[in-house]
PDB file of N, CA and C in Angstrom:
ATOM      1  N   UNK N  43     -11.980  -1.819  27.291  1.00  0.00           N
ATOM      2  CA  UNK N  43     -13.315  -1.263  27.381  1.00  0.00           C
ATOM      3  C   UNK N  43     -13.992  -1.180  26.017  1.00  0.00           C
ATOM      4  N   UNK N  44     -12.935  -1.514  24.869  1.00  0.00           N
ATOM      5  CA  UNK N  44     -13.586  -1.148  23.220  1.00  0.00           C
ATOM      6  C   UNK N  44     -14.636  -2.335  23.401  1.00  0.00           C
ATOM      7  N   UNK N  45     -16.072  -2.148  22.694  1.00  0.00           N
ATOM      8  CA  UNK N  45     -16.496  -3.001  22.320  1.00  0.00           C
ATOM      9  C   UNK N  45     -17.136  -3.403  20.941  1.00  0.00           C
ATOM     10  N   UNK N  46     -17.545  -4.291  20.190  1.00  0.00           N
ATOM     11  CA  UNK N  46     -17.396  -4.049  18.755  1.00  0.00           C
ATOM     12  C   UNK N  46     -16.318  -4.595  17.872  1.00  0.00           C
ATOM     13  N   UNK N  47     -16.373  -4.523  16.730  1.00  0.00           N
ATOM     14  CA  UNK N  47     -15.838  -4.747  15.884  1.00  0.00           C
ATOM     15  C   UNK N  47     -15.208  -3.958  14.634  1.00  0.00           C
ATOM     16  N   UNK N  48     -14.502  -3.824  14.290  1.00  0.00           N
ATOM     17  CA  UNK N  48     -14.075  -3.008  12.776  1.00  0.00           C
ATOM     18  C   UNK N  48     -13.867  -4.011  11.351  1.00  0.00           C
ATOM     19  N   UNK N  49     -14.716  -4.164  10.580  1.00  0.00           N
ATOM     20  CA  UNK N  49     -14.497  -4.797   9.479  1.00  0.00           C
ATOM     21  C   UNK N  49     -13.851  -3.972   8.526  1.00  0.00           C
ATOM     22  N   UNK N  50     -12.870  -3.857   7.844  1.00  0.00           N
ATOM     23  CA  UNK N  50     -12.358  -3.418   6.726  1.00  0.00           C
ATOM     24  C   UNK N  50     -11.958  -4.235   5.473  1.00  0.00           C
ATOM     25  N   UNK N  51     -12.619  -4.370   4.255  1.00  0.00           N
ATOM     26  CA  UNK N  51     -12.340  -5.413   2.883  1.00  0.00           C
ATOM     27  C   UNK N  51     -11.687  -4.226   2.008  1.00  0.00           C
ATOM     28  N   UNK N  52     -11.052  -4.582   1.300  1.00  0.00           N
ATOM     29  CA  UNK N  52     -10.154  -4.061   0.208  1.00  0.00           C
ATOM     30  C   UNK N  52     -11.110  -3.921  -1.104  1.00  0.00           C
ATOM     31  N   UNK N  53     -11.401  -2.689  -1.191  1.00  0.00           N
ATOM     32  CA  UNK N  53     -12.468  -2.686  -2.368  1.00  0.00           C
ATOM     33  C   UNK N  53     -11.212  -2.049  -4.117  1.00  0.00           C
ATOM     34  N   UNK N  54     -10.392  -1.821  -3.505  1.00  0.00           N
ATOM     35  CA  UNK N  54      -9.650  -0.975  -4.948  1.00  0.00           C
ATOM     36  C   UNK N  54      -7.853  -1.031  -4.655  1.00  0.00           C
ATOM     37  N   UNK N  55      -7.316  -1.685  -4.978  1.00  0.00           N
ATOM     38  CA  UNK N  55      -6.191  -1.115  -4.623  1.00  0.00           C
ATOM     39  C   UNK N  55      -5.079  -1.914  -6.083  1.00  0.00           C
ATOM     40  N   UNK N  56      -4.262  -0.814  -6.252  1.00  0.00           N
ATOM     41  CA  UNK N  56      -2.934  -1.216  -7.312  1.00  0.00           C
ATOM     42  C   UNK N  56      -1.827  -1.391  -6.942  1.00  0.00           C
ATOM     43  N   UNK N  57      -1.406  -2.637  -7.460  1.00  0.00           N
ATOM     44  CA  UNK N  57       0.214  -2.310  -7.556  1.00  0.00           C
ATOM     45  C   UNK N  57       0.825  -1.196  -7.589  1.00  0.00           C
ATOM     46  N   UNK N  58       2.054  -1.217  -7.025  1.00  0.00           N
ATOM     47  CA  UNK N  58       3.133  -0.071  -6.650  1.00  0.00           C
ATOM     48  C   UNK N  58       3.996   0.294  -8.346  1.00  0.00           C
ATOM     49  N   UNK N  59       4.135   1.104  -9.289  1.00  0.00           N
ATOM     50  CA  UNK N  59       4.929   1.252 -10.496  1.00  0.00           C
ATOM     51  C   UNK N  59       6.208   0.725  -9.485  1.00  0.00           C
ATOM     52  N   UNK N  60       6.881   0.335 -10.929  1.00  0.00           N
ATOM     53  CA  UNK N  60       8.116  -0.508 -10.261  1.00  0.00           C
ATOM     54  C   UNK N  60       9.235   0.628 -10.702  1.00  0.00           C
ATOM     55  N   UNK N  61      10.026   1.415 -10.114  1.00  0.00           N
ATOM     56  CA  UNK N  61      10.653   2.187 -10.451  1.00  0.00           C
ATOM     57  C   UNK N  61      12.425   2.024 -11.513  1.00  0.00           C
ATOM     58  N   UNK N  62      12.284   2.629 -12.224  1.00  0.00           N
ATOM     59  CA  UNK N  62      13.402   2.029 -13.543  1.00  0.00           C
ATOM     60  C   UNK N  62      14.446   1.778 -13.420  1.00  0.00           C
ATOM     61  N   UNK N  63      15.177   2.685 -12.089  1.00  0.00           N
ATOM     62  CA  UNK N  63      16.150   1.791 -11.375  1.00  0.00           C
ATOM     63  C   UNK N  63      16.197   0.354 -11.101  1.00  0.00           C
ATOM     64  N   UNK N  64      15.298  -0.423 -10.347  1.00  0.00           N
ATOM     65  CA  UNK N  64      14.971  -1.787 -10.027  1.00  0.00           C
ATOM     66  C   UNK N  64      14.454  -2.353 -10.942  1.00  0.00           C
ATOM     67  N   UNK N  65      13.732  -1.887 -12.469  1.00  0.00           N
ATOM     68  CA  UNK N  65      13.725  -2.447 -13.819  1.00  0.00           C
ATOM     69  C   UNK N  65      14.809  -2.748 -14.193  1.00  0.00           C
ATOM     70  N   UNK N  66      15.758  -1.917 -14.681  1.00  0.00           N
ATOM     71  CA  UNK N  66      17.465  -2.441 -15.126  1.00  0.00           C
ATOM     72  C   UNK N  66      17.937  -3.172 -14.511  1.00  0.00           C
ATOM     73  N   UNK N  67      17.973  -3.184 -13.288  1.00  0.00           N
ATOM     74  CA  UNK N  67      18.506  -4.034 -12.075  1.00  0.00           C
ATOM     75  C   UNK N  67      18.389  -5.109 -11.798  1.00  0.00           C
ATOM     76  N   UNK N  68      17.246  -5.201 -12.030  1.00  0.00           N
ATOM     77  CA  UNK N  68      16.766  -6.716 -11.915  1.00  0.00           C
ATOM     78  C   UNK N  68      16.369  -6.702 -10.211  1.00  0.00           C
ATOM     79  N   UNK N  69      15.818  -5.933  -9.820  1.00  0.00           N
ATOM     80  CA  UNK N  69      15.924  -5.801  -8.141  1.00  0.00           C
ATOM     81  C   UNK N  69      14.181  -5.759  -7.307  1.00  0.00           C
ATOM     82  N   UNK N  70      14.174  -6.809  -6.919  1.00  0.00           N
ATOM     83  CA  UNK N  70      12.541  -6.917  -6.327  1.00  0.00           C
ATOM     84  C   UNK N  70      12.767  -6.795  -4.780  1.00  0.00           C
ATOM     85  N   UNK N  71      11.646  -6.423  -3.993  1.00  0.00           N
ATOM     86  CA  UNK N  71      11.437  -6.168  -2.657  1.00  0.00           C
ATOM     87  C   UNK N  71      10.723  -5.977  -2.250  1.00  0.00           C
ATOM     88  N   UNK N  72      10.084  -5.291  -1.230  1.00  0.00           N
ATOM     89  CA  UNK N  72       9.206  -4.928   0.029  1.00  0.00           C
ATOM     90  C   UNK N  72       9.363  -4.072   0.530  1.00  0.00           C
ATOM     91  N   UNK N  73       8.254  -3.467   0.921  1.00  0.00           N
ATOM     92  CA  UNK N  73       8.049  -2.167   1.665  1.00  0.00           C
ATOM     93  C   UNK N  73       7.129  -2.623   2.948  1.00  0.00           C
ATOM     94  N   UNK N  74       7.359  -2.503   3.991  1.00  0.00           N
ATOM     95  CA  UNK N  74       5.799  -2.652   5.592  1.00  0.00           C
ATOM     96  C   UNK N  74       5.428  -0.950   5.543  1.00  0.00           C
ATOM     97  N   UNK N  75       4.199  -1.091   5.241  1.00  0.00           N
ATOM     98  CA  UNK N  75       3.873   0.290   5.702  1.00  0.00           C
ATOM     99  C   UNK N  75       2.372   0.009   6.609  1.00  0.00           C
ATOM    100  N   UNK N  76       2.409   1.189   7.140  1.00  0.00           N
ATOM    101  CA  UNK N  76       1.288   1.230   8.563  1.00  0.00           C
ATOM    102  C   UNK N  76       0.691   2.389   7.856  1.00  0.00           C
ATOM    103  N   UNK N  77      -0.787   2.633   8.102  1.00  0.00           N
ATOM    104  CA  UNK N  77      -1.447   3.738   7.719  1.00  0.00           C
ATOM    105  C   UNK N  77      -2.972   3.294   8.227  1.00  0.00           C
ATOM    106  N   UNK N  78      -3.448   4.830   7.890  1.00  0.00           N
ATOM    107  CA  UNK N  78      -4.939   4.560   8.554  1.00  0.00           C
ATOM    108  C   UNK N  78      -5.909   4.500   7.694  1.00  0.00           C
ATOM    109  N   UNK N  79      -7.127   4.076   8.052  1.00  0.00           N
ATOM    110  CA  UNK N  79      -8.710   3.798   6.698  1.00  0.00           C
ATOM    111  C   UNK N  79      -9.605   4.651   7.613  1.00  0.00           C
ATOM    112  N   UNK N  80     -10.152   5.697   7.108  1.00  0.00           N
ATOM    113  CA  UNK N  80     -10.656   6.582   7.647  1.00  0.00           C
ATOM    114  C   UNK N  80     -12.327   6.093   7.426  1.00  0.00           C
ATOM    115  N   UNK N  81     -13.229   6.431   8.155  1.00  0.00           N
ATOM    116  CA  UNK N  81     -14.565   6.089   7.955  1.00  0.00           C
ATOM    117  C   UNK N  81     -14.935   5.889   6.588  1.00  0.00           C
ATOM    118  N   UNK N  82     -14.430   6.621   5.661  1.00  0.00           N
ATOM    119  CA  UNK N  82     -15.652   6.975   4.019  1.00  0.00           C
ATOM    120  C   UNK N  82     -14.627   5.763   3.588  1.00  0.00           C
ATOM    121  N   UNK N  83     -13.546   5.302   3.963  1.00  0.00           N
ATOM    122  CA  UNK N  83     -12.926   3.636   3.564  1.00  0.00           C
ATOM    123  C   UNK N  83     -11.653   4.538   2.404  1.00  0.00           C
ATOM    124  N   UNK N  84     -11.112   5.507   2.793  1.00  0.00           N
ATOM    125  CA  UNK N  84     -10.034   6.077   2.591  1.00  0.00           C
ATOM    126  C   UNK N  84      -8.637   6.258   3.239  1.00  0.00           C
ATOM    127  N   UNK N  85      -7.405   5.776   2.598  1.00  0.00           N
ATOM    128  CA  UNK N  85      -6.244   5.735   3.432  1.00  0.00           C
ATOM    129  C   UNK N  85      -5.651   7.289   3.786  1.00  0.00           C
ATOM    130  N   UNK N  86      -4.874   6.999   4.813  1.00  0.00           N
ATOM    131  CA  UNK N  86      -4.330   8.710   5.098  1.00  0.00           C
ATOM    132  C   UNK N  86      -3.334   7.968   6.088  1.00  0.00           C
ATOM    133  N   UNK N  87      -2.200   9.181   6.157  1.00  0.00           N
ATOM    134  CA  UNK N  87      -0.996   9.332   7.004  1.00  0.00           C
ATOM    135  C   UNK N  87      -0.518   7.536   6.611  1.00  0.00           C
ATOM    136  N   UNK N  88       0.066   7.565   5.552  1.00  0.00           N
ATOM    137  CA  UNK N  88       1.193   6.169   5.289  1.00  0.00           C
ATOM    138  C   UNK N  88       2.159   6.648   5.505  1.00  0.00           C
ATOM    139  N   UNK N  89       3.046   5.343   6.647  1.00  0.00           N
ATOM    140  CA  UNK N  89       4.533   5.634   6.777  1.00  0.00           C
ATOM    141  C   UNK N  89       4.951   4.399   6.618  1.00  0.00           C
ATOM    142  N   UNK N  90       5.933   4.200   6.296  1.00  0.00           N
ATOM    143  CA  UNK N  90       7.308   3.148   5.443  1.00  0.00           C
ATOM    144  C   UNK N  90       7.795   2.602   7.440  1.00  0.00           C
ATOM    145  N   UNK N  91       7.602   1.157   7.544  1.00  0.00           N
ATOM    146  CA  UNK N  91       8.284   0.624   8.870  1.00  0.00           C
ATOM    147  C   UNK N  91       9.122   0.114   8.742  1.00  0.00           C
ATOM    148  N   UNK N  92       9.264  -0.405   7.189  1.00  0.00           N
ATOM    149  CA  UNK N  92      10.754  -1.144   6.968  1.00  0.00           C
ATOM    150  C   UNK N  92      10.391  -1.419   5.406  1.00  0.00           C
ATOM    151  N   UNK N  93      11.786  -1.740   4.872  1.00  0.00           N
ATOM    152  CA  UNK N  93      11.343  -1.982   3.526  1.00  0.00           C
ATOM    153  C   UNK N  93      13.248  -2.600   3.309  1.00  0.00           C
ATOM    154  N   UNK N  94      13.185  -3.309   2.299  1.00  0.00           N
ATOM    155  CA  UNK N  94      14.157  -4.194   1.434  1.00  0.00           C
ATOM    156  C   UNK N  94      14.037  -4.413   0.083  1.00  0.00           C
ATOM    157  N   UNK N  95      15.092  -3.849  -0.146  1.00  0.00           N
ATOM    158  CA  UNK N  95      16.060  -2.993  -0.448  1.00  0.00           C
ATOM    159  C   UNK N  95      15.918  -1.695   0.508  1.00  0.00           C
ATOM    160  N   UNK N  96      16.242  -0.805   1.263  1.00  0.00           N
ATOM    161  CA  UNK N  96      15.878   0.316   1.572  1.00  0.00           C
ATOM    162  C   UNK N  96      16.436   1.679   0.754  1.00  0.00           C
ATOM    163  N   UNK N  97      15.655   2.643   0.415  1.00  0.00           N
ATOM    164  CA  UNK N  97      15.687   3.512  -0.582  1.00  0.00           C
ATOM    165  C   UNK N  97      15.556   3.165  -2.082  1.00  0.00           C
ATOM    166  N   UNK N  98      14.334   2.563  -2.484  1.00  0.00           N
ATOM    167  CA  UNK N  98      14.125   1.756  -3.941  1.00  0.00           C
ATOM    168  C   UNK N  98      12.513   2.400  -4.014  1.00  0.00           C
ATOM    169  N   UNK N  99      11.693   1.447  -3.033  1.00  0.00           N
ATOM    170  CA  UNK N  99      10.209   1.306  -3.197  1.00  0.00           C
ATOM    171  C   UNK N  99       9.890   2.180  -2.510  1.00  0.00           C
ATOM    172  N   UNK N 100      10.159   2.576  -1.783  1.00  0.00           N
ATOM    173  CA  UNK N 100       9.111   3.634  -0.541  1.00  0.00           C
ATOM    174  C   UNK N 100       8.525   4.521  -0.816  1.00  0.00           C
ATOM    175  N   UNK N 101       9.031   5.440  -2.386  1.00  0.00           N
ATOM    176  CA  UNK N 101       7.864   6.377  -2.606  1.00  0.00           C
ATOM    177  C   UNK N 101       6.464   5.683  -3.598  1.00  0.00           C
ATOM    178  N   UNK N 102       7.210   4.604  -4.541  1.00  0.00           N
ATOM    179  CA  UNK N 102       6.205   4.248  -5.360  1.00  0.00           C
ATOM    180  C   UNK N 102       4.891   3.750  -4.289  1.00  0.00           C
ATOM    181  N   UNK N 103       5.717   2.830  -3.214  1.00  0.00           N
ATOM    182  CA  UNK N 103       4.606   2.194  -2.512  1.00  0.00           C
ATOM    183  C   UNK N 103       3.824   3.380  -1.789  1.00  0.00           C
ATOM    184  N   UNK N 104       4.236   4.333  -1.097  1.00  0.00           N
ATOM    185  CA  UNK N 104       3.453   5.251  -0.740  1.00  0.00           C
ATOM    186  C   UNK N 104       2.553   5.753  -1.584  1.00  0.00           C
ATOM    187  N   UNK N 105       2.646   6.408  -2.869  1.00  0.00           N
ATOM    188  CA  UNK N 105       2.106   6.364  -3.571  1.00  0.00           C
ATOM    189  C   UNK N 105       0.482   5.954  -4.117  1.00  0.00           C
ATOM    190  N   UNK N 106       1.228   4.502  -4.262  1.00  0.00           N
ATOM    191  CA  UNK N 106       0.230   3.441  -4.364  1.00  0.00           C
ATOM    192  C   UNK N 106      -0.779   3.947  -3.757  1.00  0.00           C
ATOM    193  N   UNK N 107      -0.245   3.231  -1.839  1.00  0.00           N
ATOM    194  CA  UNK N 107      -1.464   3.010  -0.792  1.00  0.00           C
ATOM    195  C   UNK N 107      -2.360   4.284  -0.887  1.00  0.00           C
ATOM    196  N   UNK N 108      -1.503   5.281  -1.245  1.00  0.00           N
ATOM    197  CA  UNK N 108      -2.765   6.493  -0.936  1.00  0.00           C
ATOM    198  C   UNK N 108      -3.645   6.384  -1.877  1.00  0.00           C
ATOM    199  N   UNK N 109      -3.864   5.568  -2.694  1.00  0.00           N
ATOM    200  CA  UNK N 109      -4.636   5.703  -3.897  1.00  0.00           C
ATOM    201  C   UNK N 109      -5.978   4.401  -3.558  1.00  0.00           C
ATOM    202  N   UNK N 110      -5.284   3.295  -2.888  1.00  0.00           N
ATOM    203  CA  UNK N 110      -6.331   2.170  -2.135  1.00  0.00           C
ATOM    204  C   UNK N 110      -7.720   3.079  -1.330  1.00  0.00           C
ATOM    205  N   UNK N 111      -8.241   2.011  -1.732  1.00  0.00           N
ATOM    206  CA  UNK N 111      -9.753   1.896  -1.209  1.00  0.00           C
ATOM    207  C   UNK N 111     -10.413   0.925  -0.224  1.00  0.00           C
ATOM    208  N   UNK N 112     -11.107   1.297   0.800  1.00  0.00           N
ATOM    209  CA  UNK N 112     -11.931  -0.019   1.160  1.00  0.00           C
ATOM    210  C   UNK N 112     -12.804   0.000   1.749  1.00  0.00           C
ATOM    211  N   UNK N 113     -13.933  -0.642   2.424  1.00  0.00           N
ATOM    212  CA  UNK N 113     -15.100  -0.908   2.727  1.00  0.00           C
ATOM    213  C   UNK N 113     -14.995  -0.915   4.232  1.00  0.00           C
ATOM    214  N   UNK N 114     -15.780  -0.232   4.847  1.00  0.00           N
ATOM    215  CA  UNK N 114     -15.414  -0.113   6.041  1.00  0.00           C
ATOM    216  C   UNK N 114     -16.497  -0.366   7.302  1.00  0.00           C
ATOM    217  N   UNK N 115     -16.777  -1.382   7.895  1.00  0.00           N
ATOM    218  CA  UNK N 115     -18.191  -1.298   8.382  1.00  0.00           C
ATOM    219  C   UNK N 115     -17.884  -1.485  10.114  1.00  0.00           C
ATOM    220  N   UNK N 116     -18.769  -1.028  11.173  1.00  0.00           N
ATOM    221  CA  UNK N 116     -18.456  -0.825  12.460  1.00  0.00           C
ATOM    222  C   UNK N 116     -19.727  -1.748  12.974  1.00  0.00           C
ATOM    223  N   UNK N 117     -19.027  -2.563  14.159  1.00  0.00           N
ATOM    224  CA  UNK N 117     -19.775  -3.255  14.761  1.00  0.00           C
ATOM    225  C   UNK N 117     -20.035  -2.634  16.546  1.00  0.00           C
ATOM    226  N   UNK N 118     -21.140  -2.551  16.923  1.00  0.00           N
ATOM    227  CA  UNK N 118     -21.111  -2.432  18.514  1.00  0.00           C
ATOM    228  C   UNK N 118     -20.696  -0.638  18.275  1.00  0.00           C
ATOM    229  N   UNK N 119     -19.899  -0.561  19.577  1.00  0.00           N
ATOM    230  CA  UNK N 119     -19.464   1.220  20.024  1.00  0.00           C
ATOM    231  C   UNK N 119     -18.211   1.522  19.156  1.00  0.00           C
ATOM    232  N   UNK N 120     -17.557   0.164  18.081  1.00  0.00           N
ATOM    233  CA  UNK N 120     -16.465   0.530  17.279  1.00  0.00           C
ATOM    234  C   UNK N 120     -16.711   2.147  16.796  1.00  0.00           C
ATOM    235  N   UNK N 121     -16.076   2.623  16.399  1.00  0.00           N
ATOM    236  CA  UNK N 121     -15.938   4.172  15.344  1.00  0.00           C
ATOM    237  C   UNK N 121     -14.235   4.347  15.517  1.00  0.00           C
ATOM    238  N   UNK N 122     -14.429   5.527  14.529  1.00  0.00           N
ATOM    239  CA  UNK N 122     -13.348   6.095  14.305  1.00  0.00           C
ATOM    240  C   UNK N 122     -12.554   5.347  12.761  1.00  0.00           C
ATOM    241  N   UNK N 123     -10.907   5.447  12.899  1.00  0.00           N
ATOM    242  CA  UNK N 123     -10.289   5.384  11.536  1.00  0.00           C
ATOM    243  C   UNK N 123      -9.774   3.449  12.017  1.00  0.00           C
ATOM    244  N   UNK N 124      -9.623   2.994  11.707  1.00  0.00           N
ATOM    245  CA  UNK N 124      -8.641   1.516  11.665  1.00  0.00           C
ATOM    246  C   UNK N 124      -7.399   2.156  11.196  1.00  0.00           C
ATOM    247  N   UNK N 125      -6.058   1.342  11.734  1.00  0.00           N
ATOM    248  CA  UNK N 125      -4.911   1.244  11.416  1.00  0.00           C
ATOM    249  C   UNK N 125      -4.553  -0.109  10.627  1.00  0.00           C
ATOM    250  N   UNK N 126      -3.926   0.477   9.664  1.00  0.00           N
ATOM    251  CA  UNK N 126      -3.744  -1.516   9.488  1.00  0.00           C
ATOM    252  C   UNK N 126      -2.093  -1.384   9.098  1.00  0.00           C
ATOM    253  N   UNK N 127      -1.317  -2.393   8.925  1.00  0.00           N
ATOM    254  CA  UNK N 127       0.059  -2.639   8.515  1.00  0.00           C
ATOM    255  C   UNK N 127      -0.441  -3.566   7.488  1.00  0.00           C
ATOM    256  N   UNK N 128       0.711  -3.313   6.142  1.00  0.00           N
ATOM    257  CA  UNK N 128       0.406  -4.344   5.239  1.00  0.00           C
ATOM    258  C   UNK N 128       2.346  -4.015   4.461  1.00  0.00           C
ATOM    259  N   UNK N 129       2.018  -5.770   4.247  1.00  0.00           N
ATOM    260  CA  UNK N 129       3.783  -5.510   3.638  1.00  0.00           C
ATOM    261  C   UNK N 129       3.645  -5.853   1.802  1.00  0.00           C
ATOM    262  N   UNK N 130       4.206  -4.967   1.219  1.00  0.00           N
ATOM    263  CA  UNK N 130       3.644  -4.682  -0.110  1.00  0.00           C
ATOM    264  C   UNK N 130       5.053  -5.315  -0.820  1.00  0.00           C
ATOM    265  N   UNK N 131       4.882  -6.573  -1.364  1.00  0.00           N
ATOM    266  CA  UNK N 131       6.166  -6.730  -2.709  1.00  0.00           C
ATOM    267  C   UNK N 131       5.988  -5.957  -3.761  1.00  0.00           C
ATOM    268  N   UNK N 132       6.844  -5.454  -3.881  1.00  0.00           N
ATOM    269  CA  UNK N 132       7.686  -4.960  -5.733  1.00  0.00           C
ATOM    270  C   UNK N 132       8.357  -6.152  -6.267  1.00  0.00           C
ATOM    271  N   UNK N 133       7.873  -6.592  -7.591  1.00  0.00           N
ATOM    272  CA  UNK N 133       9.221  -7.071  -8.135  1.00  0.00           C
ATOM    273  C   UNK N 133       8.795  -6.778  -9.351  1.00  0.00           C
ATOM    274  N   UNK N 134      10.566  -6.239  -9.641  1.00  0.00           N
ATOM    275  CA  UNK N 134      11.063  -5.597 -10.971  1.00  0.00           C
ATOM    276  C   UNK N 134      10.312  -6.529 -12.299  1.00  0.00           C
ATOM    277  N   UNK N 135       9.786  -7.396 -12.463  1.00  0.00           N
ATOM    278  CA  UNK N 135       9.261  -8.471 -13.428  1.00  0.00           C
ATOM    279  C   UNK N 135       8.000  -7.540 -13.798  1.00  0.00           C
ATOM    280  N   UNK N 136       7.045  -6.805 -12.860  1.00  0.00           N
ATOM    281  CA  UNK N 136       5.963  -5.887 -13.197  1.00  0.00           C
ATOM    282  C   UNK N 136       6.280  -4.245 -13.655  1.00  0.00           C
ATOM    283  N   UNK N 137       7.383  -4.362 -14.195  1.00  0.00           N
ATOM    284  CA  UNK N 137       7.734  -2.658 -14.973  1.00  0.00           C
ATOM    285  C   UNK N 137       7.020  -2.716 -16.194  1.00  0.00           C
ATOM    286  N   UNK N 138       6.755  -3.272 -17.092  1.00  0.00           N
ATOM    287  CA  UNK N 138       6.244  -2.922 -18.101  1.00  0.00           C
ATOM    288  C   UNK N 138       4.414  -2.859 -18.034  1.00  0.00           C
ATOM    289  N   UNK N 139       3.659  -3.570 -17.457  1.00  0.00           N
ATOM    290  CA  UNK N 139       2.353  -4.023 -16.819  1.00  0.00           C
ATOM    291  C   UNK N 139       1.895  -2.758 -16.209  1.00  0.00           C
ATOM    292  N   UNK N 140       2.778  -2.310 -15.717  1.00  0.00           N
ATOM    293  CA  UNK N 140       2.178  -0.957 -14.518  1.00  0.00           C
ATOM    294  C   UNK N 140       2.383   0.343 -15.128  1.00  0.00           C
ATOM    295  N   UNK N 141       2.886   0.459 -16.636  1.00  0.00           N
ATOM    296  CA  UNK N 141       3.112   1.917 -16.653  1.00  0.00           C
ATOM    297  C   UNK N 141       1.837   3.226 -16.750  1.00  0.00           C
ATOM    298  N   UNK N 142       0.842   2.466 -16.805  1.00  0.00           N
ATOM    299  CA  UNK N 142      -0.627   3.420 -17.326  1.00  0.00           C
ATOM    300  C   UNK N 142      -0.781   4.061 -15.865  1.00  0.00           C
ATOM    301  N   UNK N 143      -0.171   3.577 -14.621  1.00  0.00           N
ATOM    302  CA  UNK N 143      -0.707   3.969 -13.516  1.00  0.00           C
ATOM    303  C   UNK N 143       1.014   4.860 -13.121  1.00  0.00           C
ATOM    304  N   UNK N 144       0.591   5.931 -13.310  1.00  0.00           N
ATOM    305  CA  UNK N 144       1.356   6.722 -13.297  1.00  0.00           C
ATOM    306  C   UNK N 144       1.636   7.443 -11.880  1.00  0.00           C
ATOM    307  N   UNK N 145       2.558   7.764 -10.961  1.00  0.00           N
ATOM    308  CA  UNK N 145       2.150   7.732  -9.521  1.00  0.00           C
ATOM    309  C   UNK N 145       2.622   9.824  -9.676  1.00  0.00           C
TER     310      UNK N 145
END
């Protein structure tokens, strides 16, 4: 019965700090996280669906996403928040690059 459209573009978003464990390590991966873009094009409620390595990235990447931005425009009777899934790489090669963004 939805009719409409939800456009959402990525207006701001950073890399995940690579945490100093997986710096020494030499250890890169992925996090899937699901979360919502609320009308003003703000994320809320991120949860971790899978991630590799598991117990490495999941807070940096949480982190992160809450800090993303985006553009959010409604077509037709669309409203409300969008959900989106997005699968986020870490790799340990970006530890030194990311430290100004402090999570």
């Amino acid at each position: 019965d939805a009719q409409g459209f939800i456009e959402v573009v990525p207006i701001d978003t950073r890399r995940p700090n690579v945490p100093l464990v997986a710096w020494q390590n030499k250890i890169d991966g992925w996090v899937l996280v699901a979360f919502s873009v609320t009308s003003e094009g703000r994320t809320r409620d991120v949860r971790v669906l899978d991630a590799s390595p598991r117990g490495v990235f999941e807070e940096t990447v949480i982190a992160a996403v809450k800090d993303w931005r985006y553009q959010i425009s409604f077509s037709g009777k669309a409203s409300g928040d969008a959900v989106l899934t997005q699968k986020v790489e870490v790799l340990w090669a970006n530890y030194p690059q990311n430290l100004p963004n402090v999570d």
